[in-house]
Short mmCIF file of C-alpha atoms in Angstrom, two decimals:
data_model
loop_
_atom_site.label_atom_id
_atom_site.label_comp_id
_atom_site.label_asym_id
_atom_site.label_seq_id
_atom_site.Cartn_x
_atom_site.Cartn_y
_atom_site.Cartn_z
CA UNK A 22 -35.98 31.39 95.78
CA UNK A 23 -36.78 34.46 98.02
CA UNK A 24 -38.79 37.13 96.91
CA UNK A 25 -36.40 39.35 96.27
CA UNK A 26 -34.62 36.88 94.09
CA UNK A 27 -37.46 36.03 91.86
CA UNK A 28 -38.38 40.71 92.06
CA UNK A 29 -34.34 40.35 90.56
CA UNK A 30 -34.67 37.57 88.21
CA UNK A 31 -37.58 39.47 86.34
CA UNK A 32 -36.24 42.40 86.05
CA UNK A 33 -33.56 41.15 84.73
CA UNK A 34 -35.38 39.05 82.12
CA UNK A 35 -37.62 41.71 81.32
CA UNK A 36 -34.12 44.25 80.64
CA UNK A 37 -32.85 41.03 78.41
CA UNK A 38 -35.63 41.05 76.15
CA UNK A 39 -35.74 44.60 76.36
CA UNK A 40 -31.88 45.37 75.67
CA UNK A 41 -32.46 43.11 72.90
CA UNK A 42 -35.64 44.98 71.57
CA UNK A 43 -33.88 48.17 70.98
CA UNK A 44 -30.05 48.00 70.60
CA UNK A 45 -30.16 48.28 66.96
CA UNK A 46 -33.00 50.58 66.36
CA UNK A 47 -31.56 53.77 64.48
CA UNK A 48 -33.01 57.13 65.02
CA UNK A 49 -35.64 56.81 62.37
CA UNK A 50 -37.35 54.06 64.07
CA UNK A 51 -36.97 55.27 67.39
CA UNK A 52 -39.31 58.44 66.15
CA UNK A 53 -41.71 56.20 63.52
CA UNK A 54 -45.43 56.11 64.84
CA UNK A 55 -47.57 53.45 63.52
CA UNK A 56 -50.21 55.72 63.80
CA UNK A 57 -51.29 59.34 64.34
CA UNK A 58 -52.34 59.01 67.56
CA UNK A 59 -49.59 55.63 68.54
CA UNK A 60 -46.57 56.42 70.72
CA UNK A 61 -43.17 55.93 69.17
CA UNK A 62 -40.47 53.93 70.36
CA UNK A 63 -38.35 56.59 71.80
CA UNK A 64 -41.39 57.67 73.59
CA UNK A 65 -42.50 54.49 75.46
CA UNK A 66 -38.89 53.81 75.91
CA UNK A 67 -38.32 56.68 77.76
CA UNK A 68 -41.52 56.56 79.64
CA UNK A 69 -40.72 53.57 81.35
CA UNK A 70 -37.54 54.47 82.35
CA UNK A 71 -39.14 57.59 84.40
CA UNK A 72 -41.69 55.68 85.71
CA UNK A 73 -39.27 53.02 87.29
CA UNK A 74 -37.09 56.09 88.50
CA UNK A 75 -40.30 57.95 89.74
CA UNK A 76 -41.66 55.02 91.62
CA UNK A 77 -38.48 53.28 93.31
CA UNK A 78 -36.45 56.80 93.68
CA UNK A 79 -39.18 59.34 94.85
CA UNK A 80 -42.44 57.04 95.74
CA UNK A 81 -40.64 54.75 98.00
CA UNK A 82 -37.54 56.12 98.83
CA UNK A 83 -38.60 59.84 99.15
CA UNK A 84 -35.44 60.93 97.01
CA UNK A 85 -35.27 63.21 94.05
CA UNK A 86 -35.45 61.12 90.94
CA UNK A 87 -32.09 60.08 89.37
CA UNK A 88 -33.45 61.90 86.14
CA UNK A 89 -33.46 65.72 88.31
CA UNK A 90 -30.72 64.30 90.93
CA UNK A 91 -28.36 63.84 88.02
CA UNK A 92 -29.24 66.51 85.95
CA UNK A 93 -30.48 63.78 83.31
CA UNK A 94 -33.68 65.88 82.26
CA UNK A 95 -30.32 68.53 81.38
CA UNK A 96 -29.02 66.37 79.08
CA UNK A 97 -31.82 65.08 77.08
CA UNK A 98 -33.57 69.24 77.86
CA UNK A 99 -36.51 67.88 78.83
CA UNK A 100 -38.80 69.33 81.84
CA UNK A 101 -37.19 67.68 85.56
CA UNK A 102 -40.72 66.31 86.97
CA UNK A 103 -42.19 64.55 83.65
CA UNK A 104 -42.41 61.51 83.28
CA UNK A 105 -45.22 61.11 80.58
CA UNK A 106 -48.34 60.21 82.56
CA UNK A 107 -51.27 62.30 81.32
CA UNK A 108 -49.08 63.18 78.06
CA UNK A 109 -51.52 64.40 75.27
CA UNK A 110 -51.15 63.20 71.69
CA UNK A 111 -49.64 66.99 70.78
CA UNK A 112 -46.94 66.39 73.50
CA UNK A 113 -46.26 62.91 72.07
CA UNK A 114 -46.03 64.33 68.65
CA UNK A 115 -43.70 67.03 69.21
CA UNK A 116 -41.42 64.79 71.68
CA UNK A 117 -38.00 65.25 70.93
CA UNK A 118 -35.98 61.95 69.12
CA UNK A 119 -33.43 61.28 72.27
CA UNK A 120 -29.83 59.46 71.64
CA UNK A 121 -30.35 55.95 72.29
CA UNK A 122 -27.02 54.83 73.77
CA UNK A 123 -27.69 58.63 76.26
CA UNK A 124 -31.10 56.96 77.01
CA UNK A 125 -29.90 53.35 77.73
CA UNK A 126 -26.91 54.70 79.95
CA UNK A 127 -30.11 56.55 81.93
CA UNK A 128 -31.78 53.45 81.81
CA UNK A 129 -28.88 51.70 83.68
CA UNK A 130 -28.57 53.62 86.63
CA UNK A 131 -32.29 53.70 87.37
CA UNK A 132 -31.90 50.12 87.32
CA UNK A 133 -29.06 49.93 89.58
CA UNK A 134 -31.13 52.08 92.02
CA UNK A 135 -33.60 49.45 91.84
CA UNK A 136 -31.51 46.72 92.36
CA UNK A 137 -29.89 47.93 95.09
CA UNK A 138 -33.13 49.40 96.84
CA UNK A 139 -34.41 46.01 96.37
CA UNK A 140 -31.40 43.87 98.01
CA UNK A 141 -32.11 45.97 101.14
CA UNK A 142 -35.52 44.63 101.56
CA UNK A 143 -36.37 42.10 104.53
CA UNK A 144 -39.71 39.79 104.15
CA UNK A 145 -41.76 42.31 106.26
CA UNK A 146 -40.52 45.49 104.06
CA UNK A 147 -43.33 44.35 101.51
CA UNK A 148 -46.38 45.21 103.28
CA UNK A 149 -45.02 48.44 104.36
CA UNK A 150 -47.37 51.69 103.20
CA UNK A 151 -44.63 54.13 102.40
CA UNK A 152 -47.20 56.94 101.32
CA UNK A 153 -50.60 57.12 103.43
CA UNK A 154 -52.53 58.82 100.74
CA UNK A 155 -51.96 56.02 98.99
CA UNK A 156 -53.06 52.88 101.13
CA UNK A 157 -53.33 50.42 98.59
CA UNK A 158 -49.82 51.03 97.14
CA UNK A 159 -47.76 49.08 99.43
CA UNK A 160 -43.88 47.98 98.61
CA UNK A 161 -44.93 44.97 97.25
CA UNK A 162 -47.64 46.69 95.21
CA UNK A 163 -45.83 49.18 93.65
CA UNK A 164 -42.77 45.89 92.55
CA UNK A 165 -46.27 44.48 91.14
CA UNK A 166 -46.87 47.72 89.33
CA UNK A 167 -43.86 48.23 88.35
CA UNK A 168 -42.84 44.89 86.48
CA UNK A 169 -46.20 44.88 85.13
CA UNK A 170 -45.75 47.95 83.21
CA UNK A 171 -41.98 47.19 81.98
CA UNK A 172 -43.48 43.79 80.58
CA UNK A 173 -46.47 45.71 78.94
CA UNK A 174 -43.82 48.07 77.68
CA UNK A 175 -41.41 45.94 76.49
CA UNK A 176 -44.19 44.20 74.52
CA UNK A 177 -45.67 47.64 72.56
CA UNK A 178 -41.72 48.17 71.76
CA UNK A 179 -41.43 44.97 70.02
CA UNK A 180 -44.61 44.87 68.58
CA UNK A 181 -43.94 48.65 66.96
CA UNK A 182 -40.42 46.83 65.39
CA UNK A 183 -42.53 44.18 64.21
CA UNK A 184 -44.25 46.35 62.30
CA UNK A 185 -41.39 48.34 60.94
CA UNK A 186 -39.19 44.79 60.64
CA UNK A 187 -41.47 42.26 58.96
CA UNK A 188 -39.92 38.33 60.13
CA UNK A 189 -38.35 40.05 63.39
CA UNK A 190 -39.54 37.88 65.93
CA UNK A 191 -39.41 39.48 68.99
CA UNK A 192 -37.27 38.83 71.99
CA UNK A 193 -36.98 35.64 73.62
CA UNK A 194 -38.56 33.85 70.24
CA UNK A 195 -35.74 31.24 69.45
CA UNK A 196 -36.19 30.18 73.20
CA UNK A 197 -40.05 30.05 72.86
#
């Protein structure tokens, strides 16, 4: 397996478990905090969707992010450069409840920009710096990064339905 078949393969596990986190939530859950100062669903959801586009679209590939490119911040009428980071607990709590199927449909075409910026990638392409403030954030750093945080993600999402969904067992359980 090459490296950029294994990069694949978990990112494709990770939108599995994911896809089958979330595609029956309903609008009240999407919104529900477990806690005053917890993230919703809808919130995290949408937070890692930005930071995949941020990090693969405008990081590495000096592009405008899919989310301002097309005019996906429009639709949803949220501000073109956020993505979350730094978000205070008033800006979490007044976060609008997006459309779930609107969100997903984002999600997918991030993740085809992934994909495909991924294929492209030789062996060497890993250890390139593509930002020299950044040193330490190399190709293969930021993939690290990146699936890191989707896992992490994908966990507080199905550990927030958990709580609303006594018995549901998470993603991936029956295989476990």
């Amino acid at each position: 397996m090459t490296m950029n078949e294994f990069i694949e393969d978990a990112l494709n596990k990770e939108q599995e478990y994911l896809s089958g986190t979330v595609e029956d939530l309903t609008p009240e859950e999407l919104v529900w905090r477990p806690g005053p100062e917890a993230n919703p669903i809808g919130w995290i959801l949408w937070h890692m969707l930005r930071v995949e586009d941020f990090w693969f679209q405008f990081f590495l590939q000096r592009e405008s992010e899919l989310w301002e490119k097309e005019g996906w911040h429009e639709k949803f009428g949220l501000p073109p450069r956020d993505n979350g980071f730094g978000h205070s607990q008033e800006q979490v709590t007044n976060f609008p409840a997006l459309d779930l199927g609107e969100l997903l449909k984002y999600g997918e075409q991030v993740r085809s920009g992934t994909l495909t910026y991924l294929r492209g990638l030789g062996p060497d392409d890993y250890a390139v710096v593509p930002r020299e403030r950044q040193p330490d954030m190399t190709v293969g750093a930021v993939f690290r990064q990146v699936i890191g945080e989707l896992y992490q993600h994908q966990g507080h999402i199905a550990y927030i339905k958990g709580l609303l969904r006594p018995g549901y067992e998470g993603p991936g359980a029956a295989a476990d």
